[in-house]
Short mmCIF file of N, CA, C and O in Angstrom, two decimals:
data_model
loop_
_atom_site.label_atom_id
_atom_site.label_comp_id
_atom_site.label_asym_id
_atom_site.label_seq_id
_atom_site.Cartn_x
_atom_site.Cartn_y
_atom_site.Cartn_z
N MET A 1 0.80 -1.21 -0.11
CA MET A 1 -0.07 -0.06 -0.12
C MET A 1 0.79 0.91 0.07
O MET A 1 0.71 2.64 -0.72
N LEU A 2 2.39 1.84 1.02
CA LEU A 2 3.10 2.57 1.03
C LEU A 2 3.47 2.58 -0.56
O LEU A 2 3.59 4.04 -0.79
N LEU A 3 4.17 1.77 -1.28
CA LEU A 3 4.34 2.02 -2.40
C LEU A 3 3.97 2.16 -3.58
O LEU A 3 4.70 2.72 -4.13
N SER A 4 2.74 2.04 -3.67
CA SER A 4 1.65 2.57 -4.80
C SER A 4 1.92 4.07 -4.27
O SER A 4 1.14 5.05 -5.55
N ARG A 5 1.74 4.61 -2.97
CA ARG A 5 1.82 6.26 -2.77
C ARG A 5 2.78 6.68 -3.35
O ARG A 5 2.99 8.16 -3.52
N ILE A 6 4.15 6.51 -3.81
CA ILE A 6 5.21 7.06 -4.31
C ILE A 6 5.60 6.41 -5.38
O ILE A 6 5.42 6.09 -6.49
N ASN A 7 5.93 8.06 -6.37
CA ASN A 7 5.83 8.55 -7.79
C ASN A 7 7.31 7.72 -7.90
O ASN A 7 8.05 7.42 -8.03
N PRO A 8 6.62 7.71 -9.04
CA PRO A 8 7.90 6.59 -9.97
C PRO A 8 9.22 7.54 -10.51
O PRO A 8 8.30 8.88 -10.72
N ILE A 9 10.44 7.38 -10.17
CA ILE A 9 11.25 8.52 -10.83
C ILE A 9 11.38 9.22 -12.03
O ILE A 9 11.34 10.09 -11.98
N SER A 10 10.49 8.49 -12.86
CA SER A 10 10.50 9.39 -14.11
C SER A 10 9.71 10.62 -13.77
O SER A 10 9.56 11.60 -14.91
N LYS A 11 8.37 10.13 -13.11
CA LYS A 11 7.35 11.75 -12.85
C LYS A 11 7.96 12.90 -11.99
O LYS A 11 8.23 13.94 -12.19
N ARG A 12 9.18 12.08 -10.99
CA ARG A 12 10.12 12.80 -10.36
C ARG A 12 10.99 13.55 -11.04
O ARG A 12 11.00 15.12 -11.19
N ILE A 13 11.34 13.31 -12.20
CA ILE A 13 12.40 14.31 -12.73
C ILE A 13 12.33 14.04 -14.60
O ILE A 13 12.86 13.69 -15.57
N ALA A 14 11.28 14.86 -14.57
CA ALA A 14 10.36 15.05 -15.86
C ALA A 14 11.08 16.13 -16.58
O ALA A 14 11.86 17.14 -15.66
N ALA A 15 10.63 16.60 -17.95
CA ALA A 15 11.38 17.06 -18.41
C ALA A 15 10.28 18.84 -17.89
O ALA A 15 9.05 18.43 -17.75
N PRO A 16 10.81 19.84 -18.35
CA PRO A 16 10.81 21.24 -18.15
C PRO A 16 8.58 21.37 -19.21
O PRO A 16 9.15 20.81 -19.76
N THR A 17 7.66 21.98 -17.97
CA THR A 17 6.62 21.91 -19.27
C THR A 17 6.04 23.19 -19.37
O THR A 17 6.11 24.05 -18.39
N LEU A 18 5.88 23.18 -20.73
CA LEU A 18 5.17 24.40 -21.09
C LEU A 18 3.82 24.88 -20.80
O LEU A 18 3.57 23.90 -22.30
N GLY A 19 2.84 25.11 -20.42
CA GLY A 19 1.44 24.15 -20.45
C GLY A 19 1.51 23.19 -20.27
O GLY A 19 2.15 22.32 -19.36
N SER A 20 0.93 22.53 -20.98
CA SER A 20 0.42 21.06 -21.13
C SER A 20 2.05 20.41 -22.19
O SER A 20 1.80 18.93 -22.02
N VAL A 21 2.69 21.04 -22.92
CA VAL A 21 3.72 20.41 -23.77
C VAL A 21 4.95 20.36 -23.21
O VAL A 21 5.50 21.40 -22.62
N ARG A 22 5.41 19.52 -22.88
CA ARG A 22 6.73 19.15 -22.47
C ARG A 22 8.15 19.64 -23.52
O ARG A 22 7.82 19.16 -24.89
N THR A 23 8.65 20.50 -22.58
CA THR A 23 9.66 21.11 -23.91
C THR A 23 11.03 20.77 -23.68
O THR A 23 11.37 19.97 -22.25
N LEU A 24 12.10 20.24 -24.32
CA LEU A 24 13.28 19.78 -24.63
C LEU A 24 14.51 21.15 -25.18
O LEU A 24 14.01 21.99 -25.44
N ILE A 25 15.20 20.76 -24.29
CA ILE A 25 16.61 22.11 -24.61
C ILE A 25 17.34 21.32 -25.33
O ILE A 25 17.83 20.51 -25.24
N ASN A 26 17.90 22.27 -26.26
CA ASN A 26 19.16 22.40 -26.99
C ASN A 26 19.75 23.71 -27.15
O ASN A 26 19.52 24.45 -27.89
N LYS A 27 21.06 23.78 -26.06
CA LYS A 27 21.58 25.24 -25.99
C LYS A 27 23.27 24.62 -25.62
O LYS A 27 23.33 24.30 -24.99
N ALA A 28 23.64 25.54 -26.53
CA ALA A 28 25.15 25.17 -25.49
C ALA A 28 25.89 26.68 -25.36
O ALA A 28 25.55 27.81 -25.73
N THR A 29 26.50 26.54 -24.51
CA THR A 29 27.25 27.52 -23.90
C THR A 29 28.79 27.38 -24.22
O THR A 29 29.31 26.73 -23.12
N ILE A 30 29.85 28.55 -24.64
CA ILE A 30 30.69 28.32 -25.07
C ILE A 30 31.36 29.73 -24.57
O ILE A 30 30.77 30.84 -24.84
N VAL A 31 32.61 29.82 -24.03
CA VAL A 31 33.24 30.56 -23.65
C VAL A 31 34.69 30.80 -23.96
O VAL A 31 35.51 29.16 -23.50
N GLY A 32 35.82 31.28 -25.00
CA GLY A 32 36.61 30.72 -25.61
C GLY A 32 37.06 31.85 -26.60
O GLY A 32 36.72 32.85 -26.11
N ARG A 33 37.91 31.49 -27.02
CA ARG A 33 39.05 32.75 -27.86
C ARG A 33 38.71 32.24 -29.19
O ARG A 33 38.05 31.19 -29.83
N VAL A 34 37.98 33.65 -30.05
CA VAL A 34 38.15 33.61 -31.68
C VAL A 34 39.24 33.26 -31.97
O VAL A 34 40.35 33.57 -32.05
N GLY A 35 39.10 32.17 -33.09
CA GLY A 35 39.74 31.79 -34.47
C GLY A 35 40.19 32.52 -35.60
O GLY A 35 41.35 32.13 -35.73
N GLN A 36 39.23 33.40 -36.05
CA GLN A 36 39.71 34.20 -36.84
C GLN A 36 38.44 35.25 -36.59
O GLN A 36 37.57 34.86 -36.18
N ASP A 37 39.17 36.43 -37.66
CA ASP A 37 38.35 37.57 -37.60
C ASP A 37 36.79 37.11 -38.54
O ASP A 37 36.49 36.15 -38.98
N ALA A 38 35.22 37.53 -37.59
CA ALA A 38 34.23 37.07 -38.00
C ALA A 38 34.17 37.90 -39.63
O ALA A 38 34.54 38.80 -40.20
N GLU A 39 33.34 36.83 -40.81
CA GLU A 39 33.07 37.20 -41.99
C GLU A 39 31.73 37.49 -41.96
O GLU A 39 30.84 36.12 -41.56
N SER A 40 31.70 38.10 -42.70
CA SER A 40 29.91 38.07 -43.41
C SER A 40 30.25 38.17 -44.55
O SER A 40 30.84 38.34 -45.92
N ASN A 41 28.88 37.20 -45.03
CA ASN A 41 28.18 36.91 -46.13
C ASN A 41 26.65 37.19 -46.15
O ASN A 41 26.35 37.57 -45.50
N THR A 42 26.66 37.46 -47.72
CA THR A 42 24.82 37.80 -47.91
C THR A 42 24.55 36.08 -48.98
O THR A 42 24.73 36.10 -49.45
N VAL A 43 23.21 36.16 -48.18
CA VAL A 43 22.65 34.72 -48.77
C VAL A 43 21.05 35.42 -49.42
O VAL A 43 20.28 35.86 -48.12
N GLY A 44 21.12 35.50 -50.70
CA GLY A 44 19.81 36.00 -50.78
C GLY A 44 19.47 37.64 -49.98
O GLY A 44 20.56 38.44 -50.62
N ASP A 45 18.59 38.05 -49.64
CA ASP A 45 18.54 39.70 -48.92
C ASP A 45 19.36 39.71 -47.77
O ASP A 45 19.12 41.13 -46.53
N LEU A 46 19.72 38.04 -46.75
CA LEU A 46 20.07 38.34 -45.83
C LEU A 46 21.46 38.22 -45.65
O LEU A 46 22.24 38.10 -46.37
N THR A 47 21.86 38.82 -44.23
CA THR A 47 23.29 38.72 -44.38
C THR A 47 23.86 37.71 -42.71
O THR A 47 23.33 37.52 -41.83
N VAL A 48 24.64 36.48 -43.21
CA VAL A 48 25.29 35.76 -42.31
C VAL A 48 26.43 36.33 -41.81
O VAL A 48 27.54 36.50 -42.51
N VAL A 49 26.96 35.97 -40.26
CA VAL A 49 28.07 36.23 -40.29
C VAL A 49 28.99 34.69 -39.51
O VAL A 49 27.76 34.33 -38.93
N ASN A 50 29.79 34.38 -39.99
CA ASN A 50 30.72 32.97 -38.85
C ASN A 50 31.80 33.58 -38.56
O ASN A 50 32.58 34.30 -39.00
N PHE A 51 32.67 32.83 -37.52
CA PHE A 51 33.26 32.94 -37.12
C PHE A 51 33.57 32.05 -36.42
O PHE A 51 32.42 30.99 -35.38
N SER A 52 34.33 30.99 -35.54
CA SER A 52 34.82 30.30 -34.93
C SER A 52 35.33 30.33 -33.66
O SER A 52 36.09 31.47 -33.50
N VAL A 53 35.37 29.52 -32.35
CA VAL A 53 35.68 29.92 -31.16
C VAL A 53 36.54 28.62 -30.90
O VAL A 53 36.02 27.51 -30.59
N ALA A 54 37.36 28.69 -29.80
CA ALA A 54 38.23 27.70 -29.60
C ALA A 54 38.30 27.47 -27.87
O ALA A 54 37.71 28.82 -27.08
N THR A 55 37.84 26.29 -27.13
CA THR A 55 38.07 25.86 -25.80
C THR A 55 39.08 25.00 -25.86
O THR A 55 39.12 23.98 -26.43
N SER A 56 39.40 24.72 -24.53
CA SER A 56 40.53 24.10 -24.18
C SER A 56 40.07 23.40 -22.93
O SER A 56 39.44 23.80 -22.27
N GLU A 57 40.80 22.54 -22.65
CA GLU A 57 40.66 21.14 -21.69
C GLU A 57 41.91 20.77 -21.47
O GLU A 57 42.91 20.53 -22.02
N THR A 58 42.28 20.68 -19.80
CA THR A 58 43.57 19.70 -19.80
C THR A 58 43.39 18.54 -19.20
O THR A 58 42.78 18.59 -18.26
N ARG A 59 44.24 17.62 -19.08
CA ARG A 59 43.61 16.62 -18.27
C ARG A 59 45.19 15.87 -17.75
O ARG A 59 46.12 16.01 -18.49
N LYS A 60 45.23 14.83 -17.06
CA LYS A 60 46.45 13.66 -16.65
C LYS A 60 46.61 12.69 -17.87
O LYS A 60 45.29 11.91 -17.43
N ASP A 61 47.25 12.24 -18.51
CA ASP A 61 47.22 10.53 -18.84
C ASP A 61 47.66 9.54 -17.82
O ASP A 61 47.86 9.97 -16.37
N ASP A 62 48.10 8.59 -18.56
CA ASP A 62 47.87 7.46 -17.07
C ASP A 62 49.55 7.43 -16.49
O ASP A 62 49.41 7.14 -15.52
N GLU A 63 50.01 8.42 -17.13
CA GLU A 63 51.59 8.60 -16.83
C GLU A 63 51.63 9.65 -15.96
O GLU A 63 52.74 10.25 -15.64
N GLY A 64 50.86 10.96 -15.77
CA GLY A 64 50.83 12.01 -15.22
C GLY A 64 51.00 12.94 -16.10
O GLY A 64 51.04 13.93 -15.44
N ASN A 65 51.08 12.77 -17.16
CA ASN A 65 51.68 14.45 -18.61
C ASN A 65 50.16 14.75 -18.69
O ASN A 65 48.91 14.33 -18.54
N LEU A 66 50.58 16.35 -18.45
CA LEU A 66 49.41 17.18 -18.67
C LEU A 66 49.11 17.23 -20.24
O LEU A 66 50.33 16.89 -21.35
N ILE A 67 47.68 16.81 -20.69
CA ILE A 67 47.65 17.30 -22.31
C ILE A 67 46.33 17.59 -22.28
O ILE A 67 45.56 18.20 -21.49
N GLN A 68 47.12 18.81 -23.40
CA GLN A 68 45.72 19.91 -23.42
C GLN A 68 44.99 19.45 -24.92
O GLN A 68 45.81 19.45 -26.08
N THR A 69 43.95 19.58 -24.68
CA THR A 69 43.13 19.46 -26.33
C THR A 69 42.39 20.55 -26.13
O THR A 69 41.44 21.32 -25.05
N THR A 70 42.42 20.94 -27.87
CA THR A 70 41.52 22.26 -28.10
C THR A 70 39.68 21.70 -29.13
O THR A 70 40.51 20.85 -29.85
N HIS A 71 39.28 22.11 -28.66
CA HIS A 71 38.16 22.17 -29.24
C HIS A 71 37.40 23.22 -29.81
O HIS A 71 38.16 24.59 -29.83
N TRP A 72 37.11 22.97 -31.60
CA TRP A 72 36.63 24.52 -32.24
C TRP A 72 35.09 23.97 -32.81
O TRP A 72 34.74 23.26 -32.92
N HIS A 73 34.75 25.20 -32.14
CA HIS A 73 33.24 25.67 -32.75
C HIS A 73 32.68 26.22 -33.48
O HIS A 73 33.62 27.78 -33.24
N ARG A 74 31.80 26.13 -34.58
CA ARG A 74 31.59 26.97 -35.61
C ARG A 74 30.20 27.93 -35.35
O ARG A 74 29.52 27.07 -34.92
N ILE A 75 30.57 29.47 -35.12
CA ILE A 75 29.90 29.75 -34.53
C ILE A 75 28.59 30.59 -35.91
O ILE A 75 30.12 30.89 -36.83
N VAL A 76 27.67 30.84 -36.11
CA VAL A 76 26.56 31.40 -37.34
C VAL A 76 25.50 31.91 -37.07
O VAL A 76 24.48 31.87 -35.96
N SER A 77 25.65 33.50 -37.12
CA SER A 77 24.40 34.40 -36.92
C SER A 77 23.94 34.76 -38.02
O SER A 77 24.16 35.04 -39.43
N TRP A 78 22.61 34.54 -38.16
CA TRP A 78 21.50 35.20 -39.05
C TRP A 78 20.73 36.41 -38.32
O TRP A 78 19.49 36.69 -39.01
N ASP A 79 20.81 37.01 -37.07
CA ASP A 79 20.29 37.92 -36.74
C ASP A 79 20.94 39.23 -37.60
O ASP A 79 21.74 40.09 -37.24
N GLN A 80 20.00 39.83 -38.16
CA GLN A 80 20.38 41.14 -39.18
C GLN A 80 20.80 42.35 -38.16
O GLN A 80 21.21 43.20 -38.20
N ILE A 81 20.21 42.27 -36.99
CA ILE A 81 20.64 43.30 -36.03
C ILE A 81 22.56 43.46 -35.33
O ILE A 81 22.83 44.45 -35.37
N LYS A 82 22.53 41.75 -34.73
CA LYS A 82 23.45 41.72 -34.55
C LYS A 82 25.08 41.34 -35.51
O LYS A 82 26.08 42.14 -35.24
N ASN A 83 24.36 41.59 -36.49
CA ASN A 83 25.78 40.90 -37.74
C ASN A 83 26.24 42.28 -37.69
O ASN A 83 27.74 41.81 -38.42
N ASN A 84 26.09 43.65 -38.20
CA ASN A 84 27.07 44.85 -38.28
C ASN A 84 28.06 44.38 -37.46
O ASN A 84 29.32 45.28 -37.60
N TYR A 85 27.70 44.40 -35.67
CA TYR A 85 28.33 44.40 -34.58
C TYR A 85 29.19 43.38 -34.79
O TYR A 85 30.75 43.69 -34.66
N LEU A 86 28.87 42.20 -35.32
CA LEU A 86 29.78 41.04 -35.07
C LEU A 86 30.86 41.40 -36.08
O LEU A 86 32.00 40.35 -35.64
N ALA A 87 30.36 41.49 -37.41
CA ALA A 87 31.17 41.69 -38.54
C ALA A 87 32.42 42.72 -37.98
O ALA A 87 33.58 42.10 -38.43
N GLU A 88 32.16 43.46 -37.63
CA GLU A 88 32.90 44.85 -37.46
C GLU A 88 34.01 44.39 -36.17
O GLU A 88 35.20 44.69 -35.57
N ARG A 89 33.55 43.61 -34.81
CA ARG A 89 33.69 43.81 -33.45
C ARG A 89 34.36 42.53 -33.04
O ARG A 89 35.42 42.42 -32.11
N VAL A 90 34.34 41.58 -33.87
CA VAL A 90 34.40 40.12 -33.38
C VAL A 90 36.37 39.68 -34.47
O VAL A 90 36.05 39.62 -35.76
N HIS A 91 37.31 40.07 -33.46
CA HIS A 91 38.51 39.46 -33.83
C HIS A 91 39.34 38.35 -33.38
O HIS A 91 38.90 38.15 -32.09
N LYS A 92 40.38 38.18 -34.04
CA LYS A 92 40.57 36.43 -33.72
C LYS A 92 41.77 37.14 -32.63
O LYS A 92 42.43 38.17 -32.23
N GLY A 93 41.60 36.19 -31.29
CA GLY A 93 42.30 36.22 -30.19
C GLY A 93 40.85 36.53 -29.10
O GLY A 93 41.70 36.52 -28.36
N ASP A 94 40.23 37.33 -29.90
CA ASP A 94 39.21 38.00 -28.63
C ASP A 94 38.41 36.88 -27.55
O ASP A 94 38.09 35.74 -27.98
N LEU A 95 38.27 37.02 -26.46
CA LEU A 95 37.86 36.05 -25.08
C LEU A 95 36.41 36.76 -25.28
O LEU A 95 35.78 37.49 -25.27
N VAL A 96 35.11 36.11 -25.95
CA VAL A 96 33.73 35.70 -26.15
C VAL A 96 32.82 34.58 -25.44
O VAL A 96 33.53 33.49 -25.00
N TYR A 97 31.96 35.12 -24.89
CA TYR A 97 30.96 34.11 -24.64
C TYR A 97 29.51 34.09 -25.53
O TYR A 97 29.34 35.06 -25.93
N VAL A 98 29.02 33.00 -25.69
CA VAL A 98 28.46 32.58 -27.08
C VAL A 98 27.49 31.66 -26.43
O VAL A 98 28.02 30.40 -25.62
N GLU A 99 25.98 32.02 -27.33
CA GLU A 99 25.32 31.00 -26.54
C GLU A 99 23.99 30.75 -27.76
O GLU A 99 24.15 31.97 -28.46
N GLY A 100 23.58 29.30 -28.05
CA GLY A 100 22.89 28.95 -29.08
C GLY A 100 22.28 27.39 -29.03
O GLY A 100 23.06 26.71 -28.51
N PRO A 101 21.45 27.24 -30.14
CA PRO A 101 20.97 25.95 -29.57
C PRO A 101 22.49 25.58 -31.27
O PRO A 101 23.21 26.27 -32.19
N ILE A 102 21.98 23.70 -30.97
CA ILE A 102 23.51 23.26 -31.47
C ILE A 102 22.25 22.86 -32.69
O ILE A 102 21.64 22.21 -32.52
N HIS A 103 22.89 23.13 -34.07
CA HIS A 103 22.56 22.60 -35.69
C HIS A 103 23.31 21.55 -36.39
O HIS A 103 24.66 21.88 -35.96
N TYR A 104 23.06 20.40 -37.06
CA TYR A 104 24.15 19.35 -37.10
C TYR A 104 23.38 19.40 -39.00
O TYR A 104 22.10 19.68 -39.29
N LYS A 105 23.60 19.41 -40.13
CA LYS A 105 23.78 19.46 -41.26
C LYS A 105 24.52 18.82 -42.09
O LYS A 105 25.95 18.57 -41.64
N VAL A 106 24.03 18.30 -42.90
CA VAL A 106 24.68 17.09 -43.69
C VAL A 106 24.34 17.99 -45.64
O VAL A 106 23.75 18.23 -45.69
N TYR A 107 25.72 17.34 -45.94
CA TYR A 107 25.11 17.87 -47.45
C TYR A 107 26.61 17.54 -48.22
O TYR A 107 27.53 16.79 -47.57
N THR A 108 26.56 17.36 -49.51
CA THR A 108 27.31 16.69 -50.93
C THR A 108 27.97 17.83 -51.40
O THR A 108 27.15 18.60 -51.99
N THR A 109 29.37 17.25 -51.22
CA THR A 109 30.51 18.30 -52.32
C THR A 109 30.26 18.06 -53.89
O THR A 109 29.49 16.85 -54.16
N LYS A 110 30.82 18.85 -54.65
CA LYS A 110 30.84 18.49 -55.81
C LYS A 110 31.20 17.18 -56.36
O LYS A 110 30.56 16.67 -57.31
N ASP A 111 32.21 16.84 -55.41
CA ASP A 111 32.74 15.98 -55.97
C ASP A 111 31.95 14.04 -55.48
O ASP A 111 32.59 13.35 -55.65
N GLY A 112 30.97 14.65 -54.75
CA GLY A 112 30.13 13.56 -54.35
C GLY A 112 30.44 13.49 -52.90
O GLY A 112 29.86 12.21 -52.49
N THR A 113 31.41 13.91 -52.33
CA THR A 113 32.07 13.49 -50.75
C THR A 113 30.59 13.94 -49.54
O THR A 113 29.90 14.84 -50.41
N GLU A 114 30.27 13.09 -48.63
CA GLU A 114 29.25 13.97 -48.02
C GLU A 114 29.67 14.49 -46.70
O GLU A 114 30.83 13.95 -46.04
N LYS A 115 29.86 15.34 -46.62
CA LYS A 115 29.99 15.85 -45.17
C LYS A 115 29.58 16.43 -44.22
O LYS A 115 27.81 16.68 -44.62
N HIS A 116 29.76 16.67 -43.34
CA HIS A 116 28.67 16.55 -41.82
C HIS A 116 29.69 17.87 -41.12
O HIS A 116 30.32 18.13 -40.78
N LEU A 117 28.38 18.55 -40.68
CA LEU A 117 28.99 20.33 -40.23
C LEU A 117 28.33 20.72 -39.03
O LEU A 117 26.62 20.34 -38.74
N THR A 118 28.61 20.70 -38.00
CA THR A 118 28.21 21.35 -36.66
C THR A 118 28.37 22.66 -36.53
O THR A 118 29.33 22.99 -36.50
N GLU A 119 27.39 23.19 -36.53
CA GLU A 119 27.15 24.95 -35.77
C GLU A 119 26.11 25.35 -34.75
O GLU A 119 25.42 24.15 -34.25
N ILE A 120 26.92 25.97 -34.08
CA ILE A 120 25.99 26.64 -33.26
C ILE A 120 25.22 28.42 -33.83
O ILE A 120 26.23 29.09 -34.32
N ALA A 121 23.79 27.87 -33.66
CA ALA A 121 23.49 29.31 -34.14
C ALA A 121 23.03 30.34 -33.16
O ALA A 121 22.45 29.97 -31.96
N LEU A 122 24.02 31.20 -33.22
CA LEU A 122 24.32 32.58 -31.87
C LEU A 122 22.39 33.11 -31.92
O LEU A 122 22.49 33.62 -32.63
N LYS A 123 22.56 33.18 -30.78
CA LYS A 123 21.28 33.70 -29.87
C LYS A 123 22.04 34.72 -28.72
O LYS A 123 21.08 36.23 -28.38
N THR A 124 22.62 34.52 -27.95
CA THR A 124 23.70 35.87 -27.27
C THR A 124 24.63 35.36 -27.10
O THR A 124 25.77 34.73 -27.71
N PHE A 125 25.37 36.41 -27.25
CA PHE A 125 26.96 37.21 -27.02
C PHE A 125 27.47 38.09 -26.76
O PHE A 125 26.99 39.70 -26.10
N GLN A 126 28.28 38.06 -26.07
CA GLN A 126 29.21 38.84 -25.11
C GLN A 126 30.28 38.87 -25.47
O GLN A 126 31.22 38.09 -25.46
N ALA A 127 31.45 40.47 -25.76
CA ALA A 127 32.70 40.44 -25.66
C ALA A 127 33.04 40.38 -24.39
O ALA A 127 32.45 41.61 -23.66
N LEU A 128 33.87 39.44 -23.78
CA LEU A 128 34.52 39.68 -22.36
C LEU A 128 36.15 40.17 -22.74
O LEU A 128 35.75 41.20 -21.20
N SER A 129 36.48 40.13 -23.44
CA SER A 129 37.95 41.26 -23.57
C SER A 129 38.27 40.72 -24.68
O SER A 129 38.39 39.78 -25.29
N PRO A 130 39.14 42.05 -25.33
CA PRO A 130 40.05 41.95 -26.59
C PRO A 130 41.03 41.29 -26.53
O PRO A 130 41.78 40.74 -25.18
N LYS A 131 41.55 40.47 -27.74
CA LYS A 131 42.87 40.09 -27.47
C LYS A 131 43.94 40.96 -26.68
O LYS A 131 43.58 42.15 -26.79
N GLU A 132 44.96 40.29 -26.10
CA GLU A 132 45.85 40.52 -25.63
C GLU A 132 46.76 41.27 -26.06
O GLU A 132 47.56 40.34 -27.26
N THR A 133 47.63 42.33 -26.49
CA THR A 133 48.65 42.62 -27.53
C THR A 133 49.86 42.43 -26.60
O THR A 133 50.21 43.38 -25.37
N GLN A 134 50.47 42.79 -27.13
CA GLN A 134 52.07 42.97 -26.40
C GLN A 134 52.53 44.20 -26.85
O GLN A 134 52.79 44.39 -27.93
N GLU A 135 53.68 44.66 -25.73
CA GLU A 135 53.87 46.14 -26.29
C GLU A 135 55.31 46.10 -26.42
O GLU A 135 56.35 45.17 -25.43
#
């Protein structure tokens, strides 16, 4: 009798709900260094801005040696309001905060090779500091 009143764990750890619809979350949050100056292109009547951000992690291998791994994240912005700012002010080496959903794309090149592309669709951007200059 007591066990019948306890909620199963799946009901206690349910996805957030919005009204009666369950919502799922697809969001990446990245703090890292810009890999190259932001590049602006026109697609039809829209402007798109692309740049990459590097993040690093350090760990020890089995022998105690430090191993640093760098991950590159492709960032794409279709926001017509932010794009002028991004194109002019995002430069190689800048420390930035970016946030947005992860998109996966598959396309075929002219030679028939299938390519996979992962990108973060920029929703939130914050410049944290410019590249450090040496004097």
